[in-house]
Amino acid sequence: VRQILLLAHRVPVGGAFTLNDLAGGGGRMDEVARVVSTAFTLSNDLRRDVELTILFSAEPPPRARRLRLDGRRLKFLNPDERSTAALLKNALVRSAGVDRDVEASPGLVVGPANPAEELRAFVGVPGTLWLTEGGTPLVAADVPGGAVRAVLSDPTDPTPEESELLRSSGVQARSLGRRSLRSSQCVDALNQLADGAEGERPAEAPAGPRSGAN
Ligand SMILES: C[S@@+](CC[C@H](N)C(=O)[O-])C[C@H]1O[C@@H](n2cnc3c(N)ncnc32)[C@H](O)[C@@H]1O
């Protein structure tokens, strides 16, 4: 399974923005939507082995939202950015003022969250990677058999509090090169590396003669 956590800092958590201004009033929802699209879509199919959590931070914290997308059940995800942004916006609108998780559409669950606690829990799992320009190079050994658990940020870098939490958590900081990439490009690179590592999984041993057969 590939588990990805995206820290989203500026998207209005109540979904109060227009699809005509995703980069401005939408707080870079354009890139968040691109991350979703890149994480799940293939040419003619969806990646079913991906789980993506987006933490939408907000002040005061009770307004913050966690949106979970589960590739096994996901529906209505089209390749274009605008319709993906609409799917996410609708989920945020449905969740506004609601104090529990809601399945806004198949495979897409949204609810209130404490982003710091969520981040701490996510990076507390051994083997979790933090994608950051300053990390050590990401290599295939970091994604054994194609399994990945990684956190990255949207176009705004992690806040000082998030950075401190990440640094003190013992998470493994990994870099995809010296150039600062877009978040969606990072997810693409991660998926490609994991696809390669998955291909290298040892083939299952051919079935031998069944015991007792003759
Ligand atoms: C667009 S970048 C963040 C802003 C960027 N630091 C800047 O100077 O504009 C979005 C996120 O993608 C990830 N990222 C970008 N480039 C990366 C790289 N070369 N290696 C690993 N992660 C990277 C990091 O999580 C980063 O916070």
XYZ file of N, CA and C and ligand atoms in Angstrom:
669
model
N 0.848 -1.196 0.000
C 0.000 0.000 0.000
C 0.882 1.243 0.000
N 0.408 2.264 -0.672
C 1.118 3.556 -0.692
C 0.295 4.562 0.089
N 0.856 5.048 1.157
C 0.138 5.994 2.009
C 0.852 7.336 1.946
N 0.105 8.344 1.559
C 0.692 9.673 1.373
C -0.093 10.671 2.202
N 0.640 11.560 2.863
C -0.001 12.631 3.631
C 0.438 13.968 3.028
N -0.540 14.780 2.673
C -0.250 16.105 2.114
C -0.677 17.181 3.107
N 0.235 18.100 3.411
C -0.085 19.223 4.291
C -0.542 20.384 3.419
N -1.811 20.766 3.558
C -2.359 21.874 2.758
C -2.588 23.063 3.691
N -2.000 24.183 3.346
C -1.959 25.289 4.308
C -2.919 26.432 4.035
N -3.301 26.638 2.791
C -4.010 27.895 2.502
C -5.386 27.718 1.894
N -5.784 26.482 1.657
C -7.121 26.268 1.068
C -8.187 26.655 2.101
N -9.167 27.487 1.734
C -10.245 27.813 2.672
C -11.000 26.536 3.062
N -10.948 26.179 4.342
C -11.407 24.852 4.758
C -12.914 24.648 4.623
N -13.662 25.746 4.534
C -15.107 25.608 4.372
C -15.502 25.450 2.915
N -14.531 25.449 2.031
C -14.818 25.296 0.604
C -15.337 26.574 -0.036
N -15.151 27.709 0.655
C -15.668 28.975 0.130
C -14.692 29.606 -0.864
N -14.653 29.026 -2.044
C -13.832 29.601 -3.117
C -14.445 29.177 -4.442
N -14.096 29.908 -5.473
C -14.666 29.573 -6.779
C -13.690 28.705 -7.579
N -14.261 27.817 -8.375
C -13.426 26.947 -9.210
C -12.701 27.745 -10.288
N -13.105 29.010 -10.458
C -12.429 29.857 -11.454
C -11.175 30.515 -10.890
N -10.908 30.335 -9.603
C -9.730 30.968 -9.007
C -9.087 30.010 -8.000
N -8.715 28.837 -8.490
C -8.178 27.793 -7.591
C -6.819 28.182 -7.023
N -6.018 28.883 -7.809
C -4.666 29.213 -7.344
C -4.679 30.393 -6.373
N -5.593 31.343 -6.585
C -5.650 32.534 -5.728
C -6.573 32.306 -4.536
N -7.852 32.633 -4.730
C -8.827 32.486 -3.652
C -8.943 31.044 -3.163
N -8.584 30.095 -4.010
C -8.644 28.677 -3.624
C -7.443 28.240 -2.811
N -6.495 29.165 -2.570
C -5.340 28.838 -1.711
C -4.468 27.716 -2.267
N -4.302 27.697 -3.601
C -3.513 26.681 -4.316
C -4.219 25.321 -4.373
N -5.548 25.375 -4.347
C -6.301 24.135 -4.546
C -5.957 23.510 -5.895
N -5.484 24.307 -6.845
C -5.088 23.736 -8.137
C -4.013 22.668 -7.937
N -3.031 22.963 -7.114
C -1.937 22.008 -6.900
C -2.391 20.842 -6.017
N -3.246 21.124 -5.056
C -3.788 20.036 -4.226
C -4.561 19.055 -5.125
N -5.358 19.594 -6.035
C -6.122 18.741 -6.956
C -5.176 17.952 -7.857
N -4.088 18.589 -8.255
C -3.108 17.898 -9.105
C -2.449 16.747 -8.350
N -2.197 16.960 -7.068
C -1.620 15.880 -6.250
C -2.583 14.696 -6.226
N -3.862 14.987 -6.025
C -4.861 13.913 -5.981
C -4.873 13.172 -7.317
N -4.915 13.935 -8.386
C -4.971 13.344 -9.711
C -3.724 12.491 -9.966
N -2.560 13.044 -9.616
C -1.307 12.324 -9.873
C -1.196 11.083 -9.002
N -1.709 11.172 -7.787
C -1.604 10.032 -6.869
C -2.427 8.848 -7.372
N -3.594 9.141 -7.965
C -4.536 8.048 -8.255
C -4.707 7.695 -9.724
N -4.547 8.653 -10.623
C -4.950 8.327 -11.996
C -3.810 7.746 -12.821
N -4.179 6.745 -13.611
C -3.306 6.189 -14.631
C -3.929 6.567 -15.968
N -3.357 6.100 -17.047
C -3.885 6.478 -18.357
C -5.367 6.115 -18.493
N -5.702 4.890 -18.132
C -7.097 4.457 -18.292
C -7.615 3.735 -17.062
N -7.075 4.077 -15.918
C -7.445 3.316 -14.723
C -7.115 4.159 -13.486
N -7.478 3.629 -12.327
C -7.104 4.278 -11.066
C -6.147 3.367 -10.320
N -5.249 3.975 -9.582
C -4.371 3.201 -8.697
C -5.199 2.844 -7.469
N -5.411 1.556 -7.278
C -6.250 1.109 -6.163
C -5.453 0.929 -4.875
N -4.123 0.949 -4.983
C -3.293 0.673 -3.802
C -2.787 1.964 -3.139
N -3.444 3.091 -3.438
C -3.006 4.367 -2.856
C -4.041 4.873 -1.860
N -3.543 5.384 -0.723
C -4.383 6.098 0.240
C -3.750 7.474 0.431
N -4.527 8.492 0.216
C -4.000 9.860 0.351
C -4.816 10.603 1.407
N -4.107 11.168 2.370
C -4.760 12.001 3.375
C -4.295 13.441 3.160
N -5.262 14.355 3.166
C -4.904 15.775 3.053
C -5.313 16.452 4.350
N -4.358 17.129 4.971
C -4.667 17.896 6.179
C -4.800 19.355 5.786
N -6.007 19.880 5.901
C -6.247 21.291 5.588
C -6.172 22.067 6.897
N -5.092 22.807 7.091
C -4.968 23.526 8.361
C -5.814 24.796 8.323
N -6.201 25.227 9.524
C -7.035 26.430 9.643
C -6.941 26.954 11.055
N -7.131 28.237 11.201
C -7.220 28.863 12.528
C -8.653 29.323 12.728
N -9.275 29.127 13.884
C -8.766 28.292 14.976
C -8.832 26.814 14.605
N -8.008 25.942 15.257
C -7.863 24.552 14.842
C -9.150 23.744 14.691
N -10.209 23.959 15.465
C -11.377 23.081 15.259
C -11.927 23.147 13.843
N -11.580 24.163 13.091
C -12.094 24.266 11.727
C -11.276 23.431 10.746
N -10.100 22.981 11.199
C -9.228 22.225 10.289
C -9.932 20.933 9.854
N -9.613 20.490 8.654
C -10.265 19.287 8.104
C -9.230 18.262 7.654
N -9.639 16.994 7.767
C -8.842 15.885 7.227
C -9.679 15.234 6.140
N -9.086 15.082 4.994
C -9.797 14.458 3.884
C -9.031 13.201 3.490
N -9.702 12.067 3.528
C -9.035 10.804 3.206
C -9.586 10.243 1.906
N -8.689 9.912 1.003
C -9.105 9.291 -0.258
C -8.515 7.888 -0.298
N -9.378 6.920 -0.543
C -8.965 5.517 -0.537
C -9.174 4.943 -1.940
N -8.056 4.635 -2.590
C -8.115 4.168 -3.982
C -8.966 2.931 -4.198
N -9.147 2.125 -3.140
C -9.931 0.890 -3.313
C -11.394 1.200 -3.596
N -11.870 2.357 -3.094
C -13.311 2.633 -3.195
C -13.618 3.908 -3.987
N -12.560 4.593 -4.394
C -12.736 5.905 -5.012
C -13.547 5.841 -6.312
N -14.466 6.816 -6.456
C -15.235 6.938 -7.704
C -15.306 8.413 -8.076
N -15.707 8.678 -9.261
C -15.947 10.049 -9.748
C -14.670 10.879 -9.815
N -13.518 10.229 -9.931
C -12.276 10.983 -10.084
C -11.921 11.000 -11.568
N -12.105 12.176 -12.164
C -11.797 12.322 -13.580
C -10.416 12.945 -13.727
N -9.825 12.820 -14.922
C -8.437 13.273 -15.041
C -8.247 14.791 -14.977
N -9.291 15.576 -15.179
C -9.045 17.017 -15.240
C -9.064 17.659 -13.854
N -8.204 18.652 -13.738
C -7.965 19.304 -12.453
C -9.212 19.991 -11.896
N -9.994 20.603 -12.782
C -11.152 21.358 -12.313
C -12.203 20.447 -11.669
N -12.450 19.296 -12.283
C -13.467 18.409 -11.699
C -12.940 17.769 -10.417
N -11.631 17.541 -10.340
C -11.048 17.012 -9.094
C -11.185 18.062 -7.995
N -10.887 19.316 -8.340
C -11.031 20.401 -7.355
C -12.490 20.512 -6.904
N -13.413 20.305 -7.832
C -14.838 20.380 -7.483
C -15.212 19.267 -6.510
N -14.665 18.072 -6.733
C -14.932 16.938 -5.835
C -14.452 17.266 -4.412
N -13.257 17.838 -4.318
C -12.680 18.172 -3.003
C -13.438 19.342 -2.369
N -13.761 20.321 -3.181
C -14.510 21.479 -2.664
C -15.870 21.033 -2.123
N -16.563 20.185 -2.864
C -17.875 19.700 -2.401
C -17.746 18.985 -1.064
N -16.667 18.215 -0.920
C -16.453 17.495 0.345
C -16.254 18.500 1.486
N -15.469 19.533 1.247
C -15.233 20.542 2.293
C -16.528 21.274 2.641
N -17.315 21.576 1.627
C -18.589 22.269 1.872
C -19.511 21.372 2.702
N -19.593 20.078 2.338
C -20.435 19.133 3.088
C -20.010 19.056 4.553
N -18.697 19.204 4.792
C -18.147 18.985 6.133
C -18.184 20.244 7.003
N -18.405 21.392 6.389
C -18.335 22.656 7.141
C -19.317 22.631 8.311
N -18.820 22.869 9.507
C -19.666 22.920 10.697
C -20.111 21.557 11.213
N -19.698 20.484 10.554
C -20.091 19.125 10.977
C -18.967 18.563 11.859
N -19.352 17.994 13.006
C -18.313 17.581 13.959
C -17.953 16.098 13.889
N -18.232 15.456 12.757
C -17.883 14.033 12.609
C -17.492 13.781 11.150
N -16.932 12.579 10.927
C -16.543 12.222 9.562
C -17.776 12.004 8.683
N -17.656 12.419 7.451
C -18.744 12.238 6.476
C -18.132 11.641 5.213
N -18.778 10.623 4.639
C -18.308 10.122 3.337
C -18.985 10.968 2.269
N -18.229 11.936 1.763
C -18.821 12.908 0.844
C -19.087 12.294 -0.521
N -18.261 11.343 -0.921
C -18.494 10.564 -2.148
C -17.728 9.251 -1.947
N -17.990 8.237 -2.773
C -17.366 6.938 -2.499
C -15.844 7.044 -2.373
N -15.321 6.529 -1.260
C -13.875 6.530 -1.055
C -13.300 7.854 -0.622
N -14.144 8.822 -0.296
C -13.648 10.159 0.081
C -14.341 10.578 1.384
N -13.587 10.510 2.481
C -14.136 10.792 3.807
C -13.519 12.068 4.340
N -14.373 12.954 4.842
C -13.884 14.251 5.325
C -14.426 14.492 6.728
N -13.593 15.139 7.548
C -14.057 15.428 8.906
C -13.115 16.367 9.625
N -13.500 16.749 10.851
C -12.653 17.650 11.623
C -11.375 16.949 12.064
N -10.321 17.720 12.276
C -9.049 17.110 12.644
C -8.187 18.100 13.402
N -7.287 17.539 14.209
C -6.234 18.351 14.789
C -4.972 18.055 13.980
N -4.576 18.950 13.073
C -3.492 18.625 12.141
C -2.200 18.198 12.825
N -1.849 18.850 13.939
C -0.589 18.485 14.605
C -0.650 17.046 15.117
N -1.790 16.679 15.694
C -1.924 15.303 16.205
C -1.901 14.296 15.065
N -2.584 14.641 13.986
C -2.625 13.732 12.826
C -1.224 13.537 12.252
N -0.501 14.647 12.138
C 0.850 14.574 11.579
C 1.742 13.740 12.500
N 1.626 13.978 13.795
C 2.453 13.235 14.764
C 2.161 11.725 14.646
N 0.890 11.378 14.543
C 0.525 9.954 14.447
C 1.051 9.360 13.136
N 0.951 10.116 12.063
C 1.378 9.593 10.752
C 2.877 9.324 10.738
N 3.644 10.302 11.207
C 5.104 10.135 11.136
C 5.628 9.231 12.250
N 4.758 8.900 13.210
C 5.171 8.013 14.302
C 5.318 6.564 13.854
N 4.819 6.243 12.677
C 4.934 4.863 12.177
C 6.335 4.676 11.572
N 7.078 3.689 12.061
C 8.441 3.475 11.560
C 8.460 3.312 10.040
N 9.494 3.875 9.427
C 9.650 3.763 7.979
C 9.018 4.909 7.210
N 8.338 5.817 7.923
C 7.708 6.946 7.220
C 8.786 7.883 6.674
N 8.541 8.374 5.454
C 9.488 9.278 4.794
C 8.930 10.693 4.805
N 9.807 11.662 4.900
C 9.440 13.083 4.742
C 10.119 13.572 3.471
N 9.323 13.901 2.480
C 9.900 14.413 1.233
C 10.250 15.876 1.421
N 11.536 16.154 1.356
C 12.007 17.522 1.552
C 13.305 17.704 0.777
N 13.446 18.888 0.224
C 14.607 19.175 -0.607
C 15.917 18.889 0.140
N 15.914 19.037 1.446
C 17.148 18.901 2.231
C 17.434 17.482 2.718
N 16.651 16.512 2.279
C 16.846 15.144 2.765
C 17.973 14.428 2.032
N 18.213 13.191 2.419
C 19.171 12.374 1.677
C 18.435 11.763 0.481
N 19.167 11.437 -0.596
C 18.492 10.985 -1.813
C 17.563 9.788 -1.595
N 16.374 9.893 -2.175
C 15.403 8.795 -2.115
C 15.857 7.695 -3.067
N 15.916 6.466 -2.572
C 16.354 5.347 -3.414
C 15.327 4.214 -3.314
N 15.464 3.257 -4.218
C 14.475 2.166 -4.288
C 14.362 1.416 -2.957
N 15.464 1.344 -2.227
C 15.422 0.616 -0.947
C 14.468 1.275 0.055
N 14.136 2.554 -0.186
C 13.197 3.249 0.710
C 11.752 2.835 0.462
N 11.498 2.166 -0.660
C 10.120 1.785 -1.008
C 10.069 0.285 -1.291
N 10.416 -0.535 -0.299
C 10.554 -1.982 -0.535
C 9.267 -2.610 -1.066
N 9.403 -3.299 -2.183
C 8.237 -3.963 -2.792
C 7.177 -2.986 -3.259
N 7.523 -1.696 -3.331
C 6.562 -0.682 -3.783
C 5.759 -0.071 -2.649
N 6.026 -0.487 -1.415
C 5.288 0.083 -0.277
C 5.897 1.441 0.090
N 5.039 2.417 0.267
C 5.499 3.780 0.561
C 4.628 4.387 1.639
N 5.242 5.137 2.509
C 4.493 5.948 3.468
C 5.251 7.268 3.542
N 4.661 8.326 3.023
C 5.423 9.570 2.890
C 4.552 10.798 3.153
N 5.194 11.814 3.710
C 4.521 13.095 3.937
C 5.216 14.166 3.103
N 4.412 15.073 2.546
C 4.967 16.207 1.807
C 4.042 17.396 1.981
N 4.533 18.547 1.539
C 3.773 19.775 1.732
C 3.226 20.287 0.405
N 2.235 21.162 0.495
C 1.704 21.829 -0.695
C 2.678 22.958 -1.076
N 2.321 23.873 -1.968
C 3.304 24.886 -2.379
C 3.837 25.765 -1.247
N 3.192 25.730 -0.092
C 3.732 26.434 1.074
C 4.543 25.426 1.879
N 5.766 25.798 2.241
C 6.597 24.885 3.039
C 5.930 24.590 4.378
N 6.306 23.487 5.043
C 5.747 23.219 6.376
C 5.988 24.420 7.294
N 5.058 24.662 8.201
C 5.218 25.764 9.152
C 6.389 25.432 10.086
N 6.909 26.427 10.809
C 7.987 26.120 11.765
C 7.565 25.041 12.762
N 6.309 25.067 13.196
C 5.840 24.048 14.153
C 5.833 22.659 13.495
N 5.351 22.602 12.258
C 5.338 21.309 11.556
C 6.764 20.812 11.321
N 7.641 21.728 10.925
C 9.033 21.331 10.665
C 9.663 20.786 11.939
N 9.406 21.454 13.044
C 9.974 21.003 14.315
C 9.426 19.612 14.670
N 8.117 19.451 14.494
C 7.504 18.151 14.792
C 8.126 17.057 13.904
N 8.288 17.376 12.622
C 8.861 16.398 11.697
C 10.293 16.049 12.098
N 11.076 17.093 12.379
C 12.487 16.856 12.726
C 12.626 16.021 13.993
N 11.779 16.309 14.984
C 11.934 15.616 16.271
C 11.274 14.231 16.263
N 10.550 13.897 15.183
C 9.812 12.629 15.165
C 10.686 11.443 14.783
N 11.842 11.722 14.204
C 12.677 10.622 13.739
C 12.292 10.143 12.346
N 11.376 10.866 11.684
C 10.993 10.511 10.318
C 12.226 10.615 9.407
N 12.233 9.820 8.336
C 13.396 9.799 7.455
C 13.236 10.850 6.350
N 14.082 11.872 6.390
C 13.997 12.951 5.394
C 14.638 12.484 4.094
N 13.872 12.556 2.987
C 14.366 12.086 1.695
C 14.161 13.149 0.625
N 15.139 13.230 -0.268
C 15.110 14.242 -1.323
C 14.970 13.588 -2.691
N 14.267 14.299 -3.574
C 14.132 13.853 -4.964
C 15.046 14.673 -5.867
N 16.056 15.257 -5.276
C 16.997 16.065 -6.047
C 17.065 17.469 -5.486
N 18.034 18.219 -5.989
C 18.261 19.547 -5.414
C 17.209 20.560 -5.818
N 16.581 20.318 -6.953
C 15.595 21.289 -7.426
C 14.300 21.151 -6.645
N 13.707 22.291 -6.332
C 12.425 22.263 -5.633
C 11.344 21.934 -6.656
N 10.692 20.806 -6.452
C 9.673 20.337 -7.390
C 8.289 20.740 -6.912
N 7.321 20.655 -7.822
C 5.930 20.828 -7.389
C 5.519 19.587 -6.609
N 4.582 19.773 -5.719
C 4.133 18.650 -4.888
C 3.666 17.495 -5.779
N 2.912 17.818 -6.818
C 2.384 16.767 -7.695
C 3.520 16.042 -8.418
N 4.587 16.750 -8.747
C 5.728 16.106 -9.399
C 6.400 15.133 -8.434
N 6.422 15.509 -7.155
C 7.001 14.611 -6.143
C 6.196 13.312 -6.074
N 4.871 13.442 -6.109
C 4.018 12.250 -6.012
C 4.219 11.371 -7.248
N 4.378 12.003 -8.387
C 4.643 11.268 -9.624
C 5.935 10.472 -9.496
N 6.985 11.162 -9.027
C 8.294 10.509 -8.886
C 8.211 9.356 -7.886
N 7.488 9.596 -6.814
C 7.337 8.566 -5.782
C 6.618 7.339 -6.350
N 5.534 7.579 -7.071
C 4.789 6.470 -7.663
C 5.658 5.701 -8.664
N 6.445 6.418 -9.444
C 7.291 5.744 -10.427
C 8.339 4.867 -9.757
N 8.954 5.430 -8.702
C 9.961 4.654 -7.978
C 9.318 3.409 -7.361
N 8.140 3.601 -6.791
C 7.436 2.480 -6.155
C 7.001 1.460 -7.212
N 6.570 1.940 -8.378
C 6.202 1.009 -9.457
C 7.398 0.136 -9.822
N 8.568 0.770 -9.912
C 9.792 0.028 -10.262
C 10.117 -0.989 -9.186
N 10.015 -0.564 -7.938
C 10.349 -1.470 -6.828
C 9.358 -2.620 -6.760
N 8.115 -2.338 -7.147
C 7.083 -3.378 -7.151
C 7.423 -4.433 -8.203
N 7.929 -3.956 -9.337
C 8.299 -4.869 -10.422
C 9.431 -5.784 -10.024
N 10.223 -5.308 -9.050
C 11.371 -6.122 -8.636
C 11.012 -7.117 -7.542
N 9.734 -7.138 -7.189
C 9.316 -8.086 -6.159
C 9.622 -9.505 -6.629
N 10.204 -10.343 -5.774
C 10.508 -11.702 -6.232
C 9.248 -12.415 -6.709
N 9.385 -13.067 -7.874
C 8.221 -13.783 -8.419
C 7.830 -14.902 -7.471
N 6.510 -15.163 -7.444
C 6.061 -16.261 -6.588
C 6.618 -17.576 -7.123
N 7.017 -18.433 -6.222
C 7.565 -19.722 -6.645
C 6.487 -20.498 -7.392
N 6.865 -21.118 -8.534
C 5.863 -21.910 -9.260
C 5.347 -23.037 -8.367
N 4.080 -23.336 -8.547
C 3.500 -24.386 -7.712
C 4.199 -25.711 -7.984
N 4.684 -26.357 -6.955
C 5.365 -27.639 -7.123
C 4.339 -28.763 -7.178
N 4.837 -29.982 -7.341
C 3.895 -31.101 -7.373
C 3.114 -31.191 -6.074
N 1.826 -31.387 -6.170
C 1.019 -31.427 -4.954
C 1.346 -32.687 -4.172
N 1.490 -32.470 -2.869
C 1.875 -33.639 -2.076
C 0.791 -34.718 -2.176
N 1.216 -35.858 -2.294
C 0.277 -36.967 -2.323
C -0.188 -37.309 -3.737
N 0.163 -36.391 -4.735
C -0.321 -36.661 -6.096
C 0.610 -37.661 -6.760
N 0.081 -38.507 -7.572
C 0.959 -39.349 -8.389
C 0.191 -39.894 -9.589
C 6.656 23.424 -4.131
S 7.508 22.635 -2.824
C 7.489 23.793 -1.495
C 7.999 25.161 -1.745
C 9.426 25.263 -2.106
N 10.316 24.883 -0.999
C 9.788 26.668 -2.588
O 10.896 27.101 -2.317
O 8.981 27.288 -3.272
C 6.299 21.528 -2.233
C 6.762 20.356 -1.408
O 7.201 19.328 -2.262
C 8.237 18.584 -1.647
N 9.432 18.753 -2.469
C 9.674 19.685 -3.417
N 10.854 19.482 -3.997
C 11.380 18.375 -3.413
C 12.588 17.650 -3.594
N 13.501 18.026 -4.473
N 12.801 16.552 -2.842
C 11.871 16.140 -1.940
N 10.718 16.791 -1.730
C 10.466 17.899 -2.445
C 8.398 19.133 -0.250
O 7.572 18.401 0.635
C 7.907 20.557 -0.427
O 7.508 21.124 0.788
